């Protein structure tokens, strides 16, 4: 706090606050009528009459006098000013930056965290280090201290507060961050609002950052389940989180933060129609092609860019600007964050005709401009429309036509800014976007972000924008290093790559064609009659009710008909015959005609029997007996055989009967088309034997369990492993509805899992030894389990 004799513009004394920054001094008067900052030889007036406007330059004609309210600090402040003045007089920017950094480090080294700021006298400090608190365009140095109760940050200049305190019990999520493409950042969230964090810290070494991260992560293990990109993907696929929420989560995981304008969260343009009076969300023509980056949407422009790309010396890149950069972010946010725009552009707003004047014009320029490839920011799909309105009354200039730059011009289909955002949100969550959003994710966060796939997708940016594209620490020349860091921070940065295989599509419900032509009959519009729809709805409701009561299984009957452990259970289509196998049963050579080793798994579907064997084959048999439940010897004809490289331990057929999944003793999951002997996909998803595989009811996912004690969810379409849950004990068998799992483990208990939270929600005592196999009817109302205790037990959920 200081008293200032402002002799430049006035001879009166003005009380206010003085901030000494690395390259300037900022004075904020208490009356908030006028402020100024100066660079040792120049003064810029800011916020005259408390209005945000371009800075006003004045040459220093008279001396500026500061009078301290605390005189004891005068010598210290004079010393700092002299050091900073010497730094400003150096010729090279690198030398200036190095000297300023040395001054800062010297002052930090002479101070330490004030432990009088602890909330409790009993707190035990774990570690202390220096760091910087990051906010848009500004970093603030200080001391970090973490105790067994709290995380503290104490700014060296006591701004904006003397200490920032975060209780560890209130932390909901933490993320490691890149800052300037270097692994130095850490962001802490204490609310479920994934857009705004409570603190963003940049450390001076990765080691210190990681030590603090792991300390907080260890504390959180007992309170919060850490979510990965794969777990969020599963929740999104199954409709548990919206497109908007999923994109926020991916941005967070990919180091995007609202506190770092060079890595601001990126969202897609999804609408392409900004001229119609009505927005038709049922018309695919209303939407942008999400499989292409912005730069590839216009074929003519793309051809010009590719021609330049082919003639370009190394390093090759297709686009000279990025889809997300500080300039683009502030282009959209200038009406609510004008100070940031003035700071970024040396105290000036951009030319009026280059401002964010119109949504339609901006989209047109993204399609046709030679250097404009920007995507959107989350605010376009939020609920706060203030960034579209000039509520601050800013003087943003006049356009060539003479009109002043005021509110953003909206498309004809939007009645006002709030209506615009509401329709943007509806578009983001609509059927078309839900079915194609995974294609955009492949470009921004996924396998088309880098390498040959990026080249094929016309998605190649400057190498310096990618993680690992440049090692700033290896650059010895200080000027080159500063230039490189400046380019990285101002040009834009590509998000961290989250997926290296194609992202699966979202599971979307079927919608009837609401705009069908009158000539079509109702039967042509829908394959089901109203009565059939009602019956299907009733069946689905009964299934949901059964699964919601799966933790209330009641034992109906128990049977001991085998001399060895039960290995497989199947029920005839009529429901009046149960087929089961044991370890000794499959070794009889006349059993199921032709397997050379034990039959490990059997499955009935219609009049066909599917058998898996440790002889490395799966065989499909057709039942030729008239009554498979009679006492006559049942006859089977071999229809097909699928060969594997290892013994097959389990199999499952998709609900439609067109796909077959098999799991081997070596941990390999294979997906087959029933009509072809060649595998569609093959991947090793377990480190050891796979005990069971099963399709989800919608055939989008396969769940597998193995002797590595893992439950693994695989996407059928892409073959991507999208979730891995580690169990406390080995699970041998299961049934599931896509979200909830009923599994049998080595202890003999049945466990009910919530797959999305990766938690066991209930355990049911069952067998006196490992549960080895399980069967559930289509209505989910009857469960049969078998175990090493040679028992077969029938269960029913209680309602």
Coordinates of N, CA, C and O in Angstrom, one line a residue, residues 172-293:
X172 N -11.8 -32.7 -5.2 CA -12.6 -33.7 -5.9 C -11.8 -34.3 -7.1 O -12.0 -35.4 -7.5
X173 N -10.8 -33.6 -7.6 CA -10.1 -34.1 -8.8 C -8.8 -33.3 -8.9 O -8.7 -32.1 -8.6
X174 N -7.7 -34.0 -9.4 CA -6.4 -33.3 -9.6 C -5.9 -33.8 -11.0 O -6.2 -34.9 -11.4
X175 N -5.2 -32.9 -11.7 CA -4.7 -33.2 -13.0 C -3.3 -32.7 -13.1 O -3.0 -31.6 -12.7
X176 N -2.4 -33.6 -13.6 CA -1.1 -33.1 -14.1 C -1.3 -32.3 -15.4 O -2.1 -32.7 -16.2
X177 N -0.5 -31.2 -15.5 CA -0.6 -30.4 -16.7 C 0.7 -30.2 -17.3 O 1.8 -30.2 -16.7
X178 N 0.7 -29.9 -18.6 CA 1.8 -29.4 -19.4 C 1.7 -27.9 -19.3 O 0.6 -27.3 -19.5
X179 N 2.8 -27.2 -19.1 CA 2.8 -25.7 -19.3 C 3.9 -25.4 -20.2 O 5.0 -25.6 -19.9
X180 N 3.5 -24.8 -21.3 CA 4.5 -24.5 -22.4 C 5.1 -25.8 -22.9 O 6.3 -25.9 -23.2
X181 N 4.3 -26.8 -23.0 CA 4.7 -28.2 -23.5 C 5.6 -28.9 -22.6 O 6.3 -29.8 -22.9
X182 N 5.8 -28.4 -21.3 CA 6.7 -29.0 -20.4 C 5.8 -29.5 -19.2 O 4.9 -28.9 -18.7
X183 N 6.2 -30.7 -18.7 CA 5.4 -31.3 -17.6 C 5.6 -30.7 -16.2 O 6.2 -31.3 -15.3
X184 N 5.1 -29.5 -16.0 CA 5.4 -28.8 -14.8 C 4.1 -28.3 -14.1 O 4.2 -27.8 -13.0
X185 N 2.9 -28.5 -14.6 CA 1.7 -28.0 -14.1 C 0.9 -29.0 -13.2 O 1.0 -30.2 -13.4
X186 N 0.1 -28.5 -12.3 CA -0.8 -29.2 -11.5 C -2.1 -28.4 -11.2 O -2.0 -27.3 -10.8
X187 N -3.2 -29.0 -11.5 CA -4.5 -28.2 -11.4 C -5.4 -29.0 -10.4 O -5.5 -30.2 -10.5
X188 N -6.0 -28.3 -9.5 CA -6.8 -28.9 -8.4 C -8.2 -28.4 -8.5 O -8.5 -27.2 -8.6
X189 N -9.2 -29.3 -8.5 CA -10.6 -29.0 -8.5 C -11.3 -29.4 -7.2 O -11.1 -30.5 -6.7
X190 N -12.1 -28.5 -6.6 CA -12.8 -28.8 -5.4 C -14.3 -28.9 -5.6 O -15.0 -29.1 -4.7
X191 N -14.7 -28.7 -6.8 CA -16.1 -28.8 -7.2 C -16.3 -29.7 -8.4 O -15.3 -30.1 -9.0
X192 N -17.6 -30.0 -8.7 CA -17.8 -30.9 -9.8 C -17.9 -30.0 -11.1 O -18.1 -30.6 -12.2
X193 N -17.7 -28.7 -11.0 CA -17.6 -27.9 -12.2 C -16.3 -28.1 -12.8 O -15.3 -27.6 -12.4
X194 N -16.3 -28.8 -13.9 CA -15.1 -29.2 -14.6 C -14.4 -28.1 -15.4 O -13.4 -28.3 -15.9
X195 N -15.1 -27.0 -15.5 CA -14.6 -25.9 -16.3 C -13.6 -25.0 -15.5 O -12.6 -24.5 -16.0
X196 N -13.9 -24.8 -14.3 CA -13.1 -23.8 -13.4 C -12.5 -24.6 -12.3 O -13.2 -25.3 -11.5
X197 N -11.2 -24.4 -12.1 CA -10.5 -25.1 -11.0 C -10.3 -24.1 -9.8 O -10.6 -22.9 -9.9
X198 N -9.8 -24.6 -8.7 CA -9.6 -23.8 -7.5 C -8.1 -23.3 -7.5 O -7.9 -22.2 -7.0
X199 N -7.2 -24.0 -8.1 CA -5.8 -23.5 -8.2 C -5.1 -24.2 -9.3 O -5.3 -25.4 -9.5
X200 N -4.3 -23.5 -10.0 CA -3.4 -24.1 -11.1 C -2.0 -23.6 -10.7 O -1.7 -22.4 -10.7
X201 N -1.1 -24.6 -10.4 CA 0.3 -24.3 -10.0 C 1.2 -24.8 -11.1 O 1.1 -25.9 -11.7
X202 N 2.3 -24.0 -11.3 CA 3.4 -24.4 -12.2 C 4.6 -24.5 -11.4 O 5.0 -23.5 -10.7
X203 N 5.3 -25.6 -11.4 CA 6.5 -25.9 -10.6 C 7.7 -25.7 -11.4 O 7.7 -25.6 -12.7
X204 N 8.8 -25.6 -10.7 CA 10.1 -25.4 -11.4 C 10.8 -26.7 -11.8 O 11.8 -26.7 -12.5
X205 N 10.3 -27.8 -11.3 CA 10.8 -29.1 -11.6 C 9.7 -30.1 -11.6 O 8.7 -30.0 -10.8
X206 N 9.8 -31.1 -12.5 CA 8.8 -32.2 -12.7 C 8.8 -33.0 -11.4 O 7.7 -33.5 -11.0
X207 N 9.9 -33.2 -10.8 CA 10.0 -34.0 -9.6 C 9.2 -33.5 -8.5 O 8.4 -34.2 -7.8
X208 N 9.2 -32.2 -8.2 CA 8.4 -31.6 -7.2 C 7.0 -31.6 -7.5 O 6.1 -31.9 -6.6
X209 N 6.6 -31.4 -8.8 CA 5.2 -31.5 -9.2 C 4.7 -32.9 -8.9 O 3.6 -33.0 -8.3
X210 N 5.4 -33.9 -9.3 CA 5.0 -35.3 -9.1 C 4.9 -35.7 -7.7 O 3.9 -36.4 -7.3
X211 N 5.8 -35.2 -6.8 CA 5.7 -35.5 -5.4 C 4.5 -35.0 -4.8 O 3.8 -35.7 -4.0
X212 N 4.1 -33.7 -5.1 CA 2.9 -33.2 -4.6 C 1.7 -33.9 -5.1 O 0.7 -34.2 -4.4
X213 N 1.7 -34.2 -6.4 CA 0.6 -34.9 -7.0 C 0.3 -36.2 -6.4 O -0.8 -36.6 -6.0
X214 N 1.4 -37.0 -6.2 CA 1.2 -38.4 -5.6 C 0.8 -38.3 -4.1 O 0.1 -39.2 -3.7
X215 N 1.2 -37.3 -3.4 CA 0.8 -37.1 -2.1 C -0.8 -36.9 -2.0 O -1.5 -37.5 -1.2
X216 N -1.2 -36.0 -2.9 CA -2.7 -35.7 -2.9 C -3.4 -36.9 -3.4 O -4.5 -37.3 -2.9
X217 N -2.9 -37.6 -4.4 CA -3.6 -38.7 -5.0 C -3.7 -39.9 -4.0 O -4.7 -40.5 -3.9
X218 N -2.7 -40.1 -3.2 CA -2.7 -41.1 -2.2 C -3.8 -40.8 -1.1 O -4.5 -41.7 -0.7
X219 N -3.9 -39.5 -0.8 CA -4.9 -39.1 0.1 C -6.3 -39.3 -0.5 O -7.2 -39.7 0.2
X220 N -6.5 -39.1 -1.8 CA -7.8 -39.2 -2.4 C -8.2 -40.7 -2.6 O -9.4 -40.9 -2.9
X221 N -7.3 -41.6 -2.6 CA -7.6 -43.0 -2.9 C -8.7 -43.5 -2.1 O -9.5 -44.3 -2.5
X222 N -8.8 -43.1 -0.8 CA -9.8 -43.5 0.1 C -11.1 -42.8 0.0 O -12.1 -43.1 0.6
X223 N -11.1 -41.8 -0.9 CA -12.3 -40.9 -1.0 C -12.9 -40.9 -2.4 O -14.1 -40.8 -2.5
X224 N -12.1 -40.9 -3.4 CA -12.6 -40.7 -4.8 C -12.0 -41.8 -5.7 O -10.8 -42.0 -5.6
X225 N -12.8 -42.3 -6.6 CA -12.3 -43.2 -7.6 C -11.7 -42.4 -8.8 O -12.4 -41.6 -9.4
X226 N -10.5 -42.6 -9.1 CA -9.9 -41.8 -10.2 C -10.5 -42.3 -11.5 O -10.6 -43.5 -11.8
X227 N -10.9 -41.3 -12.4 CA -11.5 -41.7 -13.6 C -10.5 -41.5 -14.8 O -9.8 -40.5 -14.8
X228 N -10.5 -42.4 -15.7 CA -9.6 -42.4 -16.8 C -10.4 -42.0 -18.1 O -11.6 -42.0 -18.0
X229 N -9.7 -41.8 -19.2 CA -10.4 -41.5 -20.4 C -11.3 -42.7 -20.8 O -12.4 -42.5 -21.3
X230 N -10.8 -43.9 -20.5 CA -11.6 -45.1 -20.9 C -12.8 -45.2 -20.1 O -13.9 -45.6 -20.6
X231 N -12.8 -44.9 -18.8 CA -13.9 -45.0 -17.9 C -15.0 -43.9 -18.3 O -16.2 -44.2 -18.3
X232 N -14.5 -42.7 -18.6 CA -15.4 -41.7 -19.1 C -16.0 -42.1 -20.5 O -17.2 -41.8 -20.7
X233 N -15.2 -42.8 -21.3 CA -15.8 -43.2 -22.6 C -16.9 -44.2 -22.4 O -17.9 -44.1 -23.1
X234 N -16.7 -45.1 -21.5 CA -17.8 -46.1 -21.2 C -19.1 -45.4 -20.7 O -20.2 -45.7 -21.2
X235 N -18.9 -44.5 -19.8 CA -20.1 -43.7 -19.3 C -20.8 -43.0 -20.4 O -22.0 -42.9 -20.5
X236 N -19.9 -42.3 -21.3 CA -20.5 -41.6 -22.4 C -21.2 -42.5 -23.4 O -22.3 -42.2 -23.9
X237 N -20.6 -43.6 -23.8 CA -21.1 -44.6 -24.7 C -22.5 -45.0 -24.3 O -23.4 -45.2 -25.1
X238 N -22.7 -45.3 -23.0 CA -23.9 -45.8 -22.5 C -24.9 -44.8 -22.1 O -25.9 -45.1 -21.5
X239 N -24.6 -43.5 -22.3 CA -25.5 -42.4 -22.1 C -25.6 -41.9 -20.7 O -26.6 -41.2 -20.3
X240 N -24.6 -42.2 -19.8 CA -24.6 -41.8 -18.5 C -24.1 -40.3 -18.3 O -24.4 -39.7 -17.3
X241 N -23.3 -39.9 -19.3 CA -22.9 -38.5 -19.3 C -23.2 -37.9 -20.7 O -23.2 -38.6 -21.7
X242 N -23.4 -36.6 -20.8 CA -23.8 -36.0 -22.0 C -22.5 -35.8 -22.9 O -21.4 -35.9 -22.5
X243 N -22.8 -35.4 -24.2 CA -21.7 -35.0 -25.1 C -20.9 -33.9 -24.5 O -19.6 -33.9 -24.5
X244 N -21.5 -32.9 -23.9 CA -20.9 -31.7 -23.3 C -20.0 -32.1 -22.2 O -18.8 -31.8 -22.1
X245 N -20.5 -33.0 -21.3 CA -19.7 -33.4 -20.1 C -18.5 -34.2 -20.6 O -17.4 -34.1 -20.0
X246 N -18.7 -35.1 -21.5 CA -17.6 -36.0 -22.0 C -16.5 -35.1 -22.6 O -15.3 -35.4 -22.3
X247 N -16.9 -34.1 -23.4 CA -15.8 -33.3 -24.0 C -15.1 -32.5 -22.9 O -13.9 -32.3 -23.0
X248 N -15.8 -32.0 -21.9 CA -15.1 -31.4 -20.8 C -14.1 -32.3 -20.1 O -13.0 -31.9 -19.8
X249 N -14.5 -33.5 -19.9 CA -13.6 -34.5 -19.2 C -12.4 -34.8 -20.1 O -11.3 -34.8 -19.6
X250 N -12.6 -34.9 -21.4 CA -11.5 -35.2 -22.3 C -10.5 -34.0 -22.4 O -9.3 -34.2 -22.4
X251 N -11.1 -32.8 -22.4 CA -10.2 -31.6 -22.3 C -9.4 -31.6 -21.1 O -8.2 -31.3 -21.1
X252 N -10.0 -31.9 -20.0 CA -9.3 -31.9 -18.7 C -8.2 -32.9 -18.7 O -7.0 -32.6 -18.3
X253 N -8.5 -34.1 -19.2 CA -7.4 -35.2 -19.3 C -6.3 -34.9 -20.3 O -5.2 -35.4 -20.2
X254 N -6.6 -34.0 -21.2 CA -5.7 -33.6 -22.3 C -4.9 -32.3 -22.0 O -4.4 -31.7 -22.9
X255 N -4.9 -31.9 -20.7 CA -4.2 -30.7 -20.2 C -4.8 -29.4 -20.6 O -4.1 -28.4 -20.6
X256 N -6.1 -29.4 -21.0 CA -6.7 -28.1 -21.4 C -7.3 -27.5 -20.1 O -7.9 -28.2 -19.3
X257 N -7.1 -26.2 -19.9 CA -7.5 -25.5 -18.7 C -7.9 -24.1 -19.1 O -7.3 -23.4 -19.9
X258 N -8.9 -23.5 -18.4 CA -9.4 -22.2 -18.6 C -8.3 -21.2 -18.0 O -8.4 -20.0 -18.3
X259 N -7.4 -21.7 -17.2 CA -6.4 -20.8 -16.7 C -5.2 -20.6 -17.6 O -4.3 -19.8 -17.3
X260 N -5.2 -21.4 -18.7 CA -4.0 -21.4 -19.6 C -4.6 -21.1 -21.0 O -5.1 -22.0 -21.6
X261 N -4.5 -19.9 -21.5 CA -5.1 -19.5 -22.7 C -4.5 -20.2 -23.9 O -5.1 -20.4 -25.0
X262 N -3.2 -20.7 -23.8 CA -2.6 -21.4 -24.8 C -3.1 -22.9 -24.9 O -2.8 -23.6 -25.9
X263 N -3.8 -23.3 -23.9 CA -4.4 -24.7 -23.8 C -5.8 -24.6 -23.3 O -6.2 -25.4 -22.5
X264 N -6.6 -23.7 -23.9 CA -8.0 -23.5 -23.4 C -8.8 -24.7 -24.0 O -8.5 -25.3 -25.0
X265 N -9.8 -25.1 -23.2 CA -10.6 -26.2 -23.7 C -11.2 -26.0 -25.1 O -11.6 -24.8 -25.4
X266 N -11.1 -27.0 -26.0 CA -11.6 -26.9 -27.3 C -12.8 -27.7 -27.6 O -12.9 -28.8 -27.2
X267 N -13.8 -27.1 -28.2 CA -15.1 -27.7 -28.6 C -15.3 -27.6 -30.1 O -14.8 -26.6 -30.7
X268 N -16.1 -28.4 -30.7 CA -16.2 -28.4 -32.1 C -17.4 -27.5 -32.6 O -18.3 -27.3 -31.9
X269 N -17.2 -26.9 -33.8 CA -18.3 -26.4 -34.5 C -19.1 -27.6 -34.9 O -18.6 -28.6 -35.5
X270 N -20.4 -27.6 -34.6 CA -21.3 -28.8 -35.1 C -22.3 -28.4 -36.1 O -22.8 -29.2 -36.9
X271 N -22.7 -27.1 -36.0 CA -23.8 -26.6 -36.9 C -23.1 -25.9 -38.1 O -22.1 -25.2 -38.0
X272 N -23.6 -26.1 -39.3 CA -23.1 -25.5 -40.5 C -24.1 -24.5 -41.1 O -23.8 -23.8 -42.0
X273 N -25.3 -24.5 -40.6 CA -26.4 -23.6 -41.1 C -26.6 -22.4 -40.2 O -27.1 -22.5 -39.1
X274 N -26.1 -21.3 -40.7 CA -26.2 -20.0 -39.9 C -27.0 -19.0 -40.7 O -26.9 -17.8 -40.4
X275 N -27.8 -19.4 -41.7 CA -28.6 -18.5 -42.5 C -30.1 -18.7 -42.5 O -30.8 -17.8 -42.9
X276 N -30.5 -19.9 -42.2 CA -31.9 -20.3 -42.2 C -32.7 -19.6 -41.0 O -32.1 -19.3 -40.0
X277 N -34.0 -19.4 -41.3 CA -34.8 -18.8 -40.2 C -35.2 -19.9 -39.2 O -35.5 -19.6 -38.0
X278 N -35.1 -21.2 -39.6 CA -35.4 -22.3 -38.7 C -34.3 -23.3 -38.7 O -33.8 -23.6 -39.8
X279 N -33.9 -23.8 -37.6 CA -32.8 -24.7 -37.5 C -33.4 -26.1 -37.4 O -34.1 -26.5 -36.5
X280 N -33.1 -26.9 -38.4 CA -33.6 -28.3 -38.5 C -32.6 -29.3 -38.0 O -31.6 -29.6 -38.8
X281 N -32.7 -29.8 -36.8 CA -31.8 -30.7 -36.2 C -32.0 -32.1 -36.7 O -31.2 -33.0 -36.3
X282 N -33.0 -32.4 -37.5 CA -33.2 -33.7 -38.1 C -32.6 -33.8 -39.5 O -32.6 -34.9 -40.1
X283 N -32.1 -32.7 -40.0 CA -31.5 -32.7 -41.3 C -30.0 -32.7 -41.3 O -29.4 -31.8 -40.7
X284 N -29.4 -33.8 -41.8 CA -27.9 -33.9 -41.7 C -27.2 -32.8 -42.4 O -26.1 -32.4 -42.0
X285 N -27.9 -32.1 -43.3 CA -27.2 -31.0 -44.0 C -27.1 -29.8 -43.1 O -26.3 -28.8 -43.4
X286 N -27.7 -29.8 -41.9 CA -27.6 -28.7 -41.0 C -26.3 -28.8 -40.2 O -25.9 -27.8 -39.4
X287 N -25.5 -29.9 -40.4 CA -24.4 -30.1 -39.5 C -23.1 -30.1 -40.3 O -23.0 -30.4 -41.5
X288 N -22.0 -29.8 -39.6 CA -20.6 -29.8 -40.1 C -20.2 -31.3 -40.2 O -20.6 -32.1 -39.4
X289 N -19.4 -31.6 -41.1 CA -18.8 -33.0 -41.2 C -17.7 -33.1 -40.1 O -16.6 -32.6 -40.2
X290 N -18.1 -33.9 -39.1 CA -17.2 -34.0 -37.9 C -16.0 -35.0 -38.2 O -15.1 -35.1 -37.3
X291 N -16.0 -35.6 -39.3 CA -14.9 -36.5 -39.6 C -13.7 -35.8 -40.2 O -12.6 -36.3 -40.4
X292 N -13.8 -34.5 -40.5 CA -12.8 -33.7 -41.1 C -12.4 -32.5 -40.2 O -13.3 -31.9 -39.5
X293 N -11.1 -32.1 -40.2 CA -10.8 -30.9 -39.4 C -11.3 -29.7 -40.2 O -11.7 -29.8 -41.4

